[in-house]
Amino acid sequence: MSVFSELRRLAEVPRNERLAAAARAGRPVIGHFCSYVPEELLHAAGAVPYRMRAVGSCGTALGDTYFSSANCSFVRRVMDQGLRGELDFLDGIVFMNGCDHNRRLYDNWRHAAPDTGFSYLLFVPHAGSPACLAQLRLELVKLAGFLGERLGVEVTDDRLRASIELYDRRRRLLRELAELRRAPAPPVTGTEFLALMLAVTAVPPEDAVDLIERALGEARAGRAPVGTPRLRIFVTGSCLEELSHLELVESHGALVVADAICLGARTFDRDVGADGDPLDALARRYLGRVSCPRMMDDVKGRMAYTLEAVRAYAADAVILEKLEFCSMMSGENYIATHELAKAGIPALALTRELYGGEVGQLKTRLQAFYEKLGNRS
Amino acid sequence: MIFAGIDVGSLTAKAVLLRDGRVIAWHVEPVQATPAQSAGRVLEAALAKARVRRADLARVCATGYGRHELPFADLERSEISCHGLGTFTSNPAVRSVIDIGGQDCKVVVLDAAGLVDDFAMNDKCAAGTGRTLELLARTLGLPLGELGPRALRSRRALPVSNKCSIFMELDVMQWMHQGRRVEDIARGITASVARRVAALAGKVTLRPGVCISGGVSKNAAVVRELEAALGVRFVPLSHDPQVMGALGAACFARLEHGRARQEDRRVQEAGDPSEPMAAGPADAAPACPGCTGGSP
Ligand code: SF4
C-alpha cells in the first residue's frame, strides 16, 4: 500500500493508533495551537506534541454557546469538540496568543474546563526585535519549567538538543519533499501534502520521520499522480486543514505546488540548529522563520517569501485563503492582493467557513479564476 | 451547425440554441427537482421552438449551479465566463457586467474579446440577490413582478437595511405595521438591494460599457437605483437579459467545437510529414462573432 493512502487515513481522523500506542507507553499527549509553539520543548518534556485541528468535528452547536457567530469557525469547532469530550485523549494543551480568537479560546477553555488536562497559555511576542527575542526566550523558560513540573521530566539542555535534532530532521525531510514539487510533474499533489502535514503532526515525531522518509522514497521513484498540471498554484492563508477544500482548489487542471500556511511551510521553514544555547536557538528559529500575519513587523518578509516561492516553484497564480472573520488574514489579504497585482501575479482571495458548505460558490469562483488564467495563456 | 447553452440556476433554468452565430430559440422556466431534469426540460422546449432534434446539436455547454450534473453536456463553463461572453455577444460594446441572479450576484469585467479579465462575487449572504426580492415581495404581499412597478411610483424610499435579508425583512415588517405606503417600502427594498450590488461593484474597476443581466435586471426599479448608485447608464442587450448565461454557454460550445476541429486538423497535419505544421493567426480559435438574431 502506498504510504500516501496511510497518510490520508491518518489525516482524516482526530486521533490514531500511533498516538494511542504512545499514550499506552506512558507518554502524555499534549495538544498545541499554532506553528509558533515549539514542539521541541513539549517533546523534551517527554510528551508527544499534537497539533490541534478540527478534523472530525460535527459542527459548532456547543461551541457557539461560548463564541459568537463573528468568531472564526476554527475556534468554534475546536471548542465544540472539546465540550463534546472528543479531545479527552489529551493530557494538556498549550494555547498561544496567535490571534484574539485563539486567545479567547483559551479563556473559554479554562472556564468550561473540558477533560483535556492542563491549559497553558504561551505568550509569543508579535515582532522579531532583539527585545522580543529576549522576551520569547523568557517565555520558553517559563513553559519548560511548567512542563517539567507537570509532567515530572526536567527539560535539560541535553534533552532539548536531542528533541531539536529530531525536529530539525523532520523539517529537513519535509523541505526535501516540498522541493520536489518544483518539478514540471510534481510527485505529490497539494492535497496529499496537506494530508501528510496533518498526519505527521498527529503522531510521535519518531514515527513522523519514518512516514516522511517513505513518502520521499515513493516521490523519488518517479511518482506523478496528476502528470503535468495545466496551472500551478501557490496557496497562502491561516488555518487551512480541509482536504476537501484543497481538492476543490486542485480542480480543472490546477495543482498546488507550494504554500505559506501553518500546516505547511510555516512548520518546516528553517532549522533550529544544534549550536549554542538551545532556548536561544529556539527563540531565534521561531521568530525568524517565514512569519504569519500575526507578526506585525514582517509584511515585507512575507511578501518577499511569496514572490520568491512563486518564482522558484513556477506558480501561475496565488490563492489567498481566509476563514470568515479571521482578522489576521483580512488585513493581510488586502495588502497581498495589491502587492501581487503590482508584481503582475494573478491572485484570488477566497473566504470560507472551516468545513462549511458553499461549495457551489467556491467552485464557481475557482473555475472562473482558472478560466480567466486560461484566457491569458 | 447548432450549439446549445444551458444555464441551470437556483430559481430558473434557461436554454439557448445558436445556429451560425445567431440565436434561433431560447426558453426559460422554473427549476425542477434536479438540475438534469431542469436542463432536459428547457432544452427540449427550446428544441421544439426551433423545430430541431437533439441529434442535430453539435455541442452542448452547461453553466450555472447545476452545471456539473448534466450528463448530456459536452463541456461546462463557470457562470462568470458565460455571462461575460453572453452579454458581449449580445452587445459587443459591453465591457462590464452586473449579473444579479436568484442567489448570487456577480460583477464581471471583460477584455476586448468578451473574456473575463476580473470579477467579484457576493459571499454566501443573499442580501443583494433575486431571492431577497422574492422573499420581501412576499412579505409585502405583492407578486414579484409587481415590486418594481410599485417602487417606481414612490417619491420617497423608506430606509431598509442592506446587511442581510432577515434584517431587511424586519425593517419591511416594521414599516408595514406602521401602515406606510407599499410603494415607499417597495422602493426602500429596491434601493437597498441596489446599494448592496453597488458595494460589490466597488471591488473591481468597472470599464465603460456596463450592462445588467440576470433575472433581477427585469426589475426596473432596481435598475434605476443601480444606475444612479453607479453613475452609469446600462448599455442595452439584444436578448432577454435573463438568458445571457445560457447564450454565453452556447458561444463556448461553438468556440470549443472550433478549437477541437483545429486540434484534429493539427494532429492530421502532424501525422503527414509532407505537410508543414500550420501556425499563426489562421490557426487561432475563432472568436464568437456575436449574433444578430432576435428572440423568437
Ligand atoms: S483562522 Fe484566523 S482568526 Fe481563526 S484561529 Fe486562525 S488566525 Fe485566528
XYZ file of C-alpha atoms and ligand atoms in Angstrom:
681
model
C 0.000 0.000 0.000
C 1.278 3.472 -0.823
C 2.304 5.487 2.213
C 0.108 8.280 0.820
C -3.001 6.180 1.498
C -1.843 5.663 5.067
C -1.144 9.384 5.453
C -4.602 10.215 4.143
C -6.174 7.819 6.632
C -4.180 9.365 9.497
C -5.158 12.856 8.329
C -8.868 12.112 8.315
C -9.249 11.072 11.952
C -8.737 13.228 15.029
C -6.748 10.542 16.842
C -4.886 7.497 15.662
C -3.384 4.216 16.810
C 0.185 5.585 16.888
C -0.870 8.261 19.324
C -2.766 5.692 21.380
C 0.295 3.415 21.472
C 2.486 6.285 22.691
C -0.077 7.091 25.381
C -0.174 3.426 26.455
C 3.583 3.529 26.717
C 3.206 6.322 29.242
C 3.899 9.343 27.041
C 1.498 12.215 27.669
C -0.165 13.667 24.570
C -0.081 17.465 24.609
C -2.116 19.492 22.156
C -0.769 22.787 20.868
C -2.241 25.536 18.752
C -0.330 27.426 16.146
C 3.026 26.898 14.469
C 4.672 29.264 16.962
C 4.583 26.724 19.825
C 7.984 24.963 19.866
C 7.110 21.283 19.724
C 10.713 20.553 20.723
C 10.004 21.802 24.253
C 6.965 19.554 24.632
C 8.905 16.607 23.273
C 11.874 17.271 25.550
C 9.451 17.085 28.477
C 8.610 13.526 27.425
C 5.338 14.363 25.650
C 4.002 13.684 22.176
C 3.067 17.085 20.718
C -0.255 17.005 18.876
C -1.114 19.830 16.528
C -4.698 20.911 17.302
C -7.187 20.621 14.448
C -10.933 20.380 13.901
C -10.757 17.147 11.895
C -13.860 15.052 12.542
C -15.782 17.990 14.021
C -19.547 17.648 13.691
C -20.445 21.336 13.877
C -20.402 24.357 16.162
C -23.648 23.969 18.136
C -21.926 23.588 21.518
C -19.001 25.819 20.579
C -21.476 28.588 19.790
C -22.599 28.665 23.408
C -19.196 30.194 24.150
C -18.399 32.053 20.946
C -20.366 34.475 18.842
C -21.002 33.773 15.187
C -18.487 36.536 14.453
C -15.657 34.301 15.647
C -13.772 32.172 13.188
C -15.114 28.687 12.596
C -11.813 27.067 13.616
C -12.050 28.086 17.272
C -15.800 27.449 17.331
C -15.340 23.931 16.012
C -12.446 23.080 18.321
C -14.390 24.404 21.318
C -17.316 22.273 20.228
C -15.137 19.169 20.059
C -13.708 19.920 23.485
C -17.167 20.309 25.007
C -18.291 17.029 23.449
C -15.417 15.186 25.082
C -13.852 14.332 21.746
C -10.446 15.642 22.814
C -10.287 13.801 26.118
C -7.311 11.814 24.863
C -5.201 14.923 25.510
C -3.232 15.317 28.738
C -2.839 19.031 28.346
C -2.997 21.869 25.830
C -0.551 24.678 25.161
C -2.574 27.583 23.803
C -0.957 30.616 22.235
C -1.797 34.245 21.699
C -1.822 33.695 17.935
C -4.852 35.918 17.428
C -7.708 37.232 19.556
C -9.925 34.305 18.633
C -7.306 31.837 19.849
C -6.752 33.917 22.947
C -10.490 33.772 23.759
C -10.430 30.061 23.101
C -8.008 29.736 26.000
C -10.283 31.800 28.271
C -13.351 29.803 27.321
C -11.500 26.524 27.663
C -10.457 27.382 31.192
C -13.991 28.366 32.027
C -15.641 25.307 30.511
C -12.822 23.024 31.668
C -13.248 20.036 29.346
C -11.377 16.942 30.455
C -8.209 17.680 28.479
C -5.654 18.040 31.259
C -3.885 21.332 31.859
C -4.344 24.522 29.844
C -1.286 26.720 29.440
C -1.077 29.973 27.514
C 2.252 30.604 25.846
C 2.882 34.241 25.127
C 4.737 34.821 21.866
C 5.661 38.424 21.016
C 4.209 39.941 17.856
C 7.518 41.172 16.429
C 11.058 39.964 15.888
C 13.169 42.690 17.544
C 16.001 41.778 19.972
C 13.702 42.704 22.875
C 11.025 40.344 21.507
C 13.612 37.586 21.116
C 14.679 38.017 24.729
C 11.036 38.005 25.820
C 10.267 34.830 23.898
C 13.281 33.120 25.478
C 11.910 34.073 28.879
C 8.507 32.667 27.975
C 10.139 29.429 26.818
C 11.980 29.136 30.130
C 8.615 29.505 31.877
C 6.990 26.898 29.635
C 9.888 24.472 30.140
C 9.574 24.933 33.908
C 5.835 24.391 33.806
C 6.071 21.264 31.660
C 8.894 19.857 33.785
C 6.797 20.229 36.875
C 3.547 18.997 35.332
C 4.999 16.020 33.522
C 7.730 15.204 36.016
C 10.524 15.338 33.441
C 13.112 18.042 33.731
C 13.753 19.766 30.407
C 17.549 19.699 30.416
C 19.695 21.200 27.667
C 20.697 17.705 26.554
C 17.092 16.537 26.239
C 16.228 19.733 24.411
C 19.153 19.311 21.985
C 18.046 15.763 21.201
C 14.488 16.965 20.508
C 15.761 19.830 18.369
C 17.816 17.389 16.337
C 14.777 15.178 15.769
C 12.512 18.076 14.764
C 15.202 19.580 12.536
C 15.397 16.224 10.817
C 11.618 16.236 10.341
C 11.841 19.759 8.924
C 14.666 18.841 6.540
C 12.749 15.843 5.224
C 9.614 17.934 4.761
C 11.612 20.555 2.890
C 13.145 17.896 0.672
C 9.704 16.608 -0.226
C 8.403 20.140 -0.761
C 11.350 20.922 -3.048
C 10.455 18.001 -5.291
C 7.231 19.835 -6.077
C 9.247 22.207 -8.257
C 9.257 19.505 -10.936
C 7.078 20.076 -14.017
C 5.094 16.982 -12.960
C 5.211 17.185 -9.138
C 5.359 13.874 -7.210
C 2.693 14.961 -4.695
C -0.490 16.935 -5.010
C -1.231 19.807 -2.653
C -3.991 17.734 -1.064
C -1.574 14.862 -0.449
C 0.972 17.228 1.032
C -1.624 18.702 3.386
C -2.690 15.174 4.401
C 0.938 14.388 5.126
C 1.293 17.511 7.253
C -1.861 16.653 9.201
C -0.613 13.104 9.725
C 2.930 13.916 10.789
C 1.758 16.488 13.324
C -0.586 13.953 14.935
C 1.868 11.101 15.549
C 5.067 10.857 17.631
C 7.858 12.671 15.724
C 9.874 9.450 15.537
C 7.001 7.914 13.522
C 6.667 11.128 11.527
C 10.247 10.889 10.321
C 9.656 7.332 9.157
C 6.452 8.284 7.329
C 8.081 11.216 5.548
C 11.064 9.081 4.533
C 8.698 6.563 2.983
C 6.841 9.361 1.186
C 10.156 10.708 -0.095
C 11.088 7.235 -1.300
C 7.889 6.999 -3.331
C 8.279 10.546 -4.605
C 11.836 9.911 -5.768
C 10.762 6.723 -7.507
C 9.106 8.846 -10.193
C 5.616 9.224 -8.828
C 3.499 11.873 -10.656
C -0.149 11.478 -9.575
C -1.613 14.025 -11.986
C 1.174 14.453 -14.516
C 1.945 17.978 -15.679
C -0.713 20.350 -14.356
C -2.328 22.991 -16.508
C -1.951 25.552 -13.716
C 0.484 25.695 -10.821
C -0.880 27.335 -7.698
C 0.732 28.856 -4.596
C -1.537 28.945 -1.536
C -1.226 31.221 1.447
C -3.525 31.802 4.403
C -4.178 30.943 8.024
C -5.986 27.882 9.403
C -6.407 25.534 6.443
C -6.844 21.837 7.146
C -9.726 20.667 4.966
C -8.536 18.176 2.386
C -11.870 18.561 0.611
C -11.167 22.261 0.162
C -7.761 21.695 -1.377
C -9.332 19.107 -3.666
C -11.656 21.841 -4.842
C -8.692 24.156 -5.415
C -6.979 21.370 -7.339
C -9.763 21.046 -9.888
C -9.869 21.957 -13.571
C -6.240 21.001 -14.088
C -4.793 23.140 -11.265
C -2.269 21.794 -8.773
C -0.993 23.361 -5.566
C 2.809 23.287 -5.787
C 3.843 25.344 -2.757
C 2.365 27.221 0.166
C 2.902 29.502 3.105
C 0.297 28.101 5.505
C 0.511 26.976 9.131
C 0.273 23.307 8.169
C 2.925 23.796 5.514
C 5.971 25.970 5.019
C 5.484 27.759 8.344
C 6.089 24.441 10.071
C 9.181 23.362 8.170
C 10.900 26.562 7.115
C 14.353 26.997 8.676
C 16.107 24.710 11.195
C 16.784 25.465 14.837
C 20.376 24.217 14.710
C 22.487 22.444 17.294
C 24.812 25.276 18.227
C 24.783 27.391 21.360
C 22.096 27.722 23.965
C 19.096 25.633 22.830
C 16.500 28.090 24.154
C 18.201 30.969 22.335
C 18.253 28.876 19.193
C 14.555 28.010 19.556
C 13.575 31.654 20.058
C 15.629 32.672 17.014
C 14.132 29.993 14.787
C 10.524 30.595 15.769
C 10.745 34.355 15.351
C 12.966 34.056 12.277
C 11.165 31.553 10.055
C 8.612 32.609 7.460
C 6.169 34.582 9.562
C 2.400 34.522 9.754
C 0.197 37.626 9.661
C 0.163 37.753 13.468
C 3.689 39.161 13.239
C 3.243 42.885 12.951
C 6.655 43.868 11.614
C 7.171 41.454 8.749
C 4.677 42.133 5.958
C 7.607 42.754 3.615
C 9.289 39.492 4.612
C 6.099 37.539 3.922
C 5.607 39.200 0.559
C 9.233 38.528 -0.383
C 8.770 34.881 0.602
C 5.646 34.593 -1.559
C 7.246 36.274 -4.574
C 10.350 34.090 -4.325
C 8.282 30.898 -3.912
C 6.077 31.832 -6.874
C 9.242 32.185 -8.948
C 11.023 29.094 -7.613
C 8.003 26.824 -7.988
C 6.912 28.391 -11.289
C 3.462 29.124 -9.877
C 0.973 30.697 -12.280
C -1.152 32.258 -9.574
C -1.672 32.732 -5.850
C -4.765 31.803 -3.860
C -5.218 33.721 -0.622
C -7.208 31.622 1.827
C -9.112 33.126 4.699
C -11.649 31.854 7.199
C -14.637 34.145 7.649
C -13.920 36.627 10.481
C -10.182 35.921 10.567
C -8.960 39.419 11.226
C -5.338 38.403 10.624
C -5.935 37.358 7.055
C -8.366 40.176 6.275
C -5.663 42.795 6.560
C -3.031 40.546 5.049
C -5.134 39.643 2.018
C -5.810 43.279 1.296
C -2.103 44.101 1.254
C -1.118 40.898 -0.555
C -3.731 41.409 -3.285
C -2.284 44.833 -4.080
C 1.344 43.727 -3.882
C 0.711 40.717 -6.118
C -1.121 42.897 -8.628
C 1.905 45.218 -8.692
C 4.125 42.217 -9.384
C 1.790 41.072 -12.165
C 0.894 37.827 -10.379
C -2.774 36.817 -10.675
C -4.390 36.236 -7.281
C -7.741 35.099 -5.973
C -8.887 35.762 -2.411
C -11.243 33.087 -1.080
C -13.231 33.337 2.134
C -14.748 30.216 3.608
C -16.022 28.609 6.798
C -13.999 25.674 8.086
C -15.775 22.568 6.810
C -18.573 24.927 5.761
C -20.756 24.332 2.717
C -20.808 26.987 -0.016
C -19.090 24.501 -2.296
C -21.077 25.778 -5.279
C -19.899 29.362 -4.848
C -16.305 28.373 -4.183
C -16.326 26.152 -7.268
C -17.683 28.967 -9.406
C -15.031 31.393 -8.154
C -12.199 28.961 -8.675
C -13.420 27.861 -12.077
C -13.887 31.458 -13.260
C -10.417 32.336 -11.973
C -8.850 29.388 -13.780
C -10.806 30.217 -16.940
C -9.509 33.771 -16.705
C -5.929 32.482 -16.379
C -6.583 30.158 -19.314
C -7.749 33.114 -21.425
C -4.394 34.780 -20.865
C -2.208 31.833 -21.747
C -24.411 23.675 -37.175
C -26.387 24.115 -33.946
C -24.941 24.719 -30.476
C -26.817 24.687 -27.180
C -26.110 26.526 -23.944
C -27.929 25.543 -20.773
C -27.860 27.583 -17.589
C -29.349 25.853 -14.546
C -29.605 28.480 -11.826
C -31.100 28.375 -8.359
C -34.547 29.590 -9.408
C -34.773 29.156 -13.176
C -33.242 27.085 -15.931
C -32.537 28.570 -19.372
C -31.548 27.153 -22.735
C -30.349 28.967 -25.856
C -29.767 27.490 -29.317
C -27.317 29.081 -31.741
C -27.084 28.440 -35.458
C -24.354 30.228 -37.438
C -23.822 32.546 -34.505
C -27.495 33.544 -34.401
C -29.932 32.754 -31.626
C -32.632 30.534 -33.123
C -34.518 29.715 -29.916
C -34.466 30.137 -26.188
C -36.533 29.015 -23.260
C -36.759 29.817 -19.534
C -38.669 28.019 -16.811
C -38.535 27.413 -13.044
C -36.136 24.715 -11.907
C -37.277 21.140 -11.294
C -36.185 18.770 -8.544
C -32.799 18.028 -10.113
C -30.508 20.015 -12.435
C -30.652 17.202 -15.012
C -34.471 17.343 -15.097
C -34.470 21.140 -15.367
C -31.885 21.104 -18.132
C -33.682 18.346 -20.018
C -36.963 20.268 -19.952
C -35.627 23.642 -21.075
C -33.516 22.073 -23.765
C -36.463 20.081 -25.155
C -38.630 23.198 -25.106
C -36.003 25.225 -26.968
C -35.504 22.399 -29.490
C -39.262 22.272 -30.071
C -39.396 26.039 -30.659
C -36.572 25.798 -33.194
C -38.045 22.612 -34.699
C -34.755 20.739 -34.454
C -33.784 17.486 -32.758
C -31.264 16.748 -30.071
C -29.248 14.769 -32.591
C -28.808 17.990 -34.576
C -26.791 19.587 -31.777
C -23.063 19.755 -32.470
C -22.131 20.514 -28.880
C -23.835 21.395 -25.579
C -22.251 23.557 -22.879
C -23.611 23.761 -19.319
C -23.304 26.585 -16.825
C -24.961 27.673 -13.582
C -25.057 25.881 -10.259
C -26.233 22.651 -11.821
C -23.502 22.638 -14.462
C -21.593 19.666 -13.072
C -24.625 17.409 -13.054
C -25.778 17.399 -16.663
C -24.940 14.049 -18.244
C -25.569 15.243 -21.798
C -23.331 18.335 -21.654
C -20.076 18.135 -23.628
C -18.397 20.853 -21.601
C -19.090 23.233 -18.750
C -18.035 26.792 -18.019
C -18.492 28.980 -14.955
C -21.445 31.364 -14.898
C -18.969 34.219 -14.657
C -17.351 33.421 -18.014
C -20.719 32.649 -19.593
C -22.399 35.862 -18.506
C -19.364 37.712 -19.818
C -19.361 36.138 -23.256
C -23.164 36.090 -23.440
C -23.579 39.807 -22.839
C -20.632 40.616 -25.097
C -22.210 38.546 -27.851
C -25.461 40.356 -27.272
C -23.777 43.756 -27.461
C -20.069 43.977 -28.401
C -19.833 47.321 -26.570
C -20.159 45.503 -23.218
C -17.031 45.559 -21.044
C -18.599 45.246 -17.578
C -21.482 43.044 -16.492
C -23.578 43.274 -13.370
C -25.401 39.982 -13.114
C -27.996 39.592 -10.381
C -29.366 36.116 -10.223
C -31.545 34.148 -7.848
C -28.985 33.542 -5.161
C -25.867 35.338 -6.194
C -24.601 38.495 -7.705
C -21.525 38.878 -9.859
C -19.664 41.762 -11.359
C -17.541 40.790 -14.348
C -15.039 42.927 -16.231
C -14.314 41.818 -19.797
C -11.474 42.166 -22.257
C -11.962 43.189 -25.880
C -12.812 39.594 -26.831
C -15.582 39.231 -24.236
C -13.468 37.034 -21.957
C -13.137 37.520 -18.192
C -10.472 39.925 -17.021
C -11.635 40.417 -13.442
C -14.642 39.580 -11.315
C -16.237 39.873 -7.891
C -18.965 37.710 -6.462
C -21.123 38.063 -3.359
C -20.316 35.913 -0.341
C -22.870 33.496 0.913
C -25.220 36.248 2.090
C -28.121 36.616 -0.333
C -28.961 40.232 0.551
C -28.234 41.592 -2.939
C -29.975 38.901 -4.954
C -33.240 37.820 -6.507
C -34.016 35.540 -3.578
C -34.244 38.579 -1.304
C -36.576 40.406 -3.660
C -38.765 37.309 -3.822
C -38.849 36.986 -0.034
C -39.593 40.657 0.579
C -42.225 40.890 -2.149
C -43.995 38.023 -0.392
C -43.682 39.834 2.943
C -45.245 42.888 1.323
C -47.995 40.734 -0.143
C -47.028 41.568 -3.740
C -46.392 39.264 -6.687
C -42.667 39.506 -7.538
C -43.412 41.186 -10.867
C -45.278 43.999 -9.063
C -42.419 45.032 -6.791
C -40.543 47.095 -9.400
C -43.553 48.932 -10.881
C -44.848 49.811 -7.396
C -41.422 51.055 -6.316
C -41.265 53.280 -9.397
C -44.439 55.038 -8.223
C -42.820 56.096 -4.955
C -41.369 59.518 -4.407
C -39.593 58.674 -1.151
C -37.851 55.422 -0.290
C -38.242 54.252 3.284
C -34.911 53.171 4.771
C -34.351 49.416 4.623
C -31.163 47.793 5.933
C -28.888 46.134 3.416
C -26.987 43.995 5.906
C -28.877 40.758 5.469
C -32.245 39.586 4.186
C -33.545 38.907 7.682
C -32.805 42.455 8.867
C -34.350 43.719 5.655
C -37.482 41.741 6.365
C -37.666 43.126 9.900
C -37.494 46.681 8.528
C -40.161 45.917 5.945
C -42.469 44.463 8.581
C -41.923 47.447 10.821
C -42.988 49.854 8.010
C -45.992 47.670 7.242
C -47.091 47.696 10.884
C -46.866 51.480 10.830
C -49.166 51.488 7.823
C -46.661 53.147 5.470
C -47.263 53.212 1.691
C -46.448 49.941 -0.024
C -44.815 51.923 -2.857
C -42.360 53.610 -0.470
C -41.483 50.326 1.218
C -41.007 48.675 -2.187
C -38.677 51.469 -3.202
C -36.763 51.085 0.051
C -36.265 47.418 -0.801
C -35.063 48.011 -4.343
C -32.762 50.831 -3.208
C -31.299 48.593 -0.535
C -30.580 45.777 -2.998
C -29.024 48.299 -5.394
C -26.735 49.678 -2.660
C -25.572 46.190 -1.862
C -24.783 45.424 -5.503
C -23.043 48.779 -5.964
C -20.793 47.952 -2.994
C -19.835 44.681 -4.669
C -19.124 46.516 -7.921
C -16.717 48.705 -5.944
C -14.423 45.693 -5.548
C -13.416 45.802 -9.207
C -12.672 48.615 -11.628
C -15.659 48.820 -13.961
C -14.911 49.528 -17.605
C -17.283 51.761 -19.616
C -19.931 49.715 -21.403
C -21.731 48.435 -18.304
C -24.750 46.199 -18.741
C -27.048 44.375 -16.377
C -28.109 40.769 -16.760
C -29.831 38.060 -14.739
C -33.431 37.809 -13.627
C -33.281 40.910 -11.406
C -32.478 43.072 -14.439
C -36.225 42.825 -15.168
C -36.953 44.859 -12.065
C -36.980 48.400 -13.466
C -36.742 49.970 -10.018
C -33.556 48.081 -9.098
C -32.113 49.002 -12.494
C -32.872 52.692 -11.970
C -31.460 52.722 -8.429
C -28.357 50.874 -9.542
C -27.707 53.220 -12.449
C -27.928 56.110 -10.016
C -25.658 54.424 -7.465
C -23.013 53.576 -10.065
C -23.383 56.782 -12.065
C -23.814 54.899 -15.356
C -26.466 54.162 -17.966
C -26.627 50.454 -18.706
C -25.987 49.573 -22.337
C -28.831 47.573 -23.928
C -28.694 43.871 -24.727
C -30.187 42.356 -27.853
C -31.785 39.443 -25.997
C -33.602 38.770 -22.748
C -31.010 39.604 -20.057
C -32.082 36.512 -18.166
C -30.637 34.185 -20.819
C -27.163 35.747 -21.041
C -25.572 32.853 -19.153
C -27.122 30.284 -21.476
C -26.174 32.381 -24.508
C -22.578 32.587 -23.307
C -22.580 28.827 -22.747
C -23.791 28.269 -26.311
C -20.981 30.529 -27.551
C -18.453 28.488 -25.562
C -19.880 25.309 -27.096
C -19.261 26.874 -30.501
C -15.743 28.042 -29.610
C -14.864 24.635 -28.221
C -16.118 22.982 -31.376
C -13.867 25.240 -33.465
C -10.914 24.534 -31.205
C -11.441 20.765 -31.328
C -11.666 20.815 -35.105
C -8.441 22.789 -35.362
C -6.787 20.344 -32.997
C -7.929 17.437 -35.188
C -6.550 19.189 -38.229
C -3.251 19.848 -36.480
C -2.951 16.194 -35.468
C -3.707 15.095 -39.020
C -1.150 17.502 -40.417
C 1.461 16.463 -37.888
C 0.846 12.833 -38.870
C 1.570 13.634 -42.511
C 5.266 14.536 -42.790
C 4.831 16.026 -46.262
C 2.585 18.747 -44.808
C 4.255 21.643 -42.939
C 2.851 22.444 -39.457
C 0.228 25.157 -39.739
C 0.668 28.086 -37.391
C -0.211 31.708 -36.982
C -3.452 33.609 -36.873
C -5.272 31.263 -39.206
C -4.869 28.643 -36.536
C -6.280 30.684 -33.695
C -9.675 29.674 -32.342
C -12.343 31.840 -33.949
C -13.899 34.385 -31.661
C -17.657 34.052 -31.356
C -18.721 36.688 -33.876
C -21.817 37.571 -31.937
C -25.333 37.154 -33.093
C -27.872 39.416 -34.588
C -30.874 37.160 -34.413
C -33.872 38.349 -32.432
C -35.554 36.223 -29.837
C -38.378 34.057 -31.057
S -8.313 31.360 11.262
Fe -7.562 33.397 11.824
S -8.908 34.024 13.495
Fe -9.129 31.794 13.313
S -7.652 30.940 14.734
Fe -6.659 31.047 12.738
S -5.577 33.031 12.760
Fe -7.092 33.087 14.417
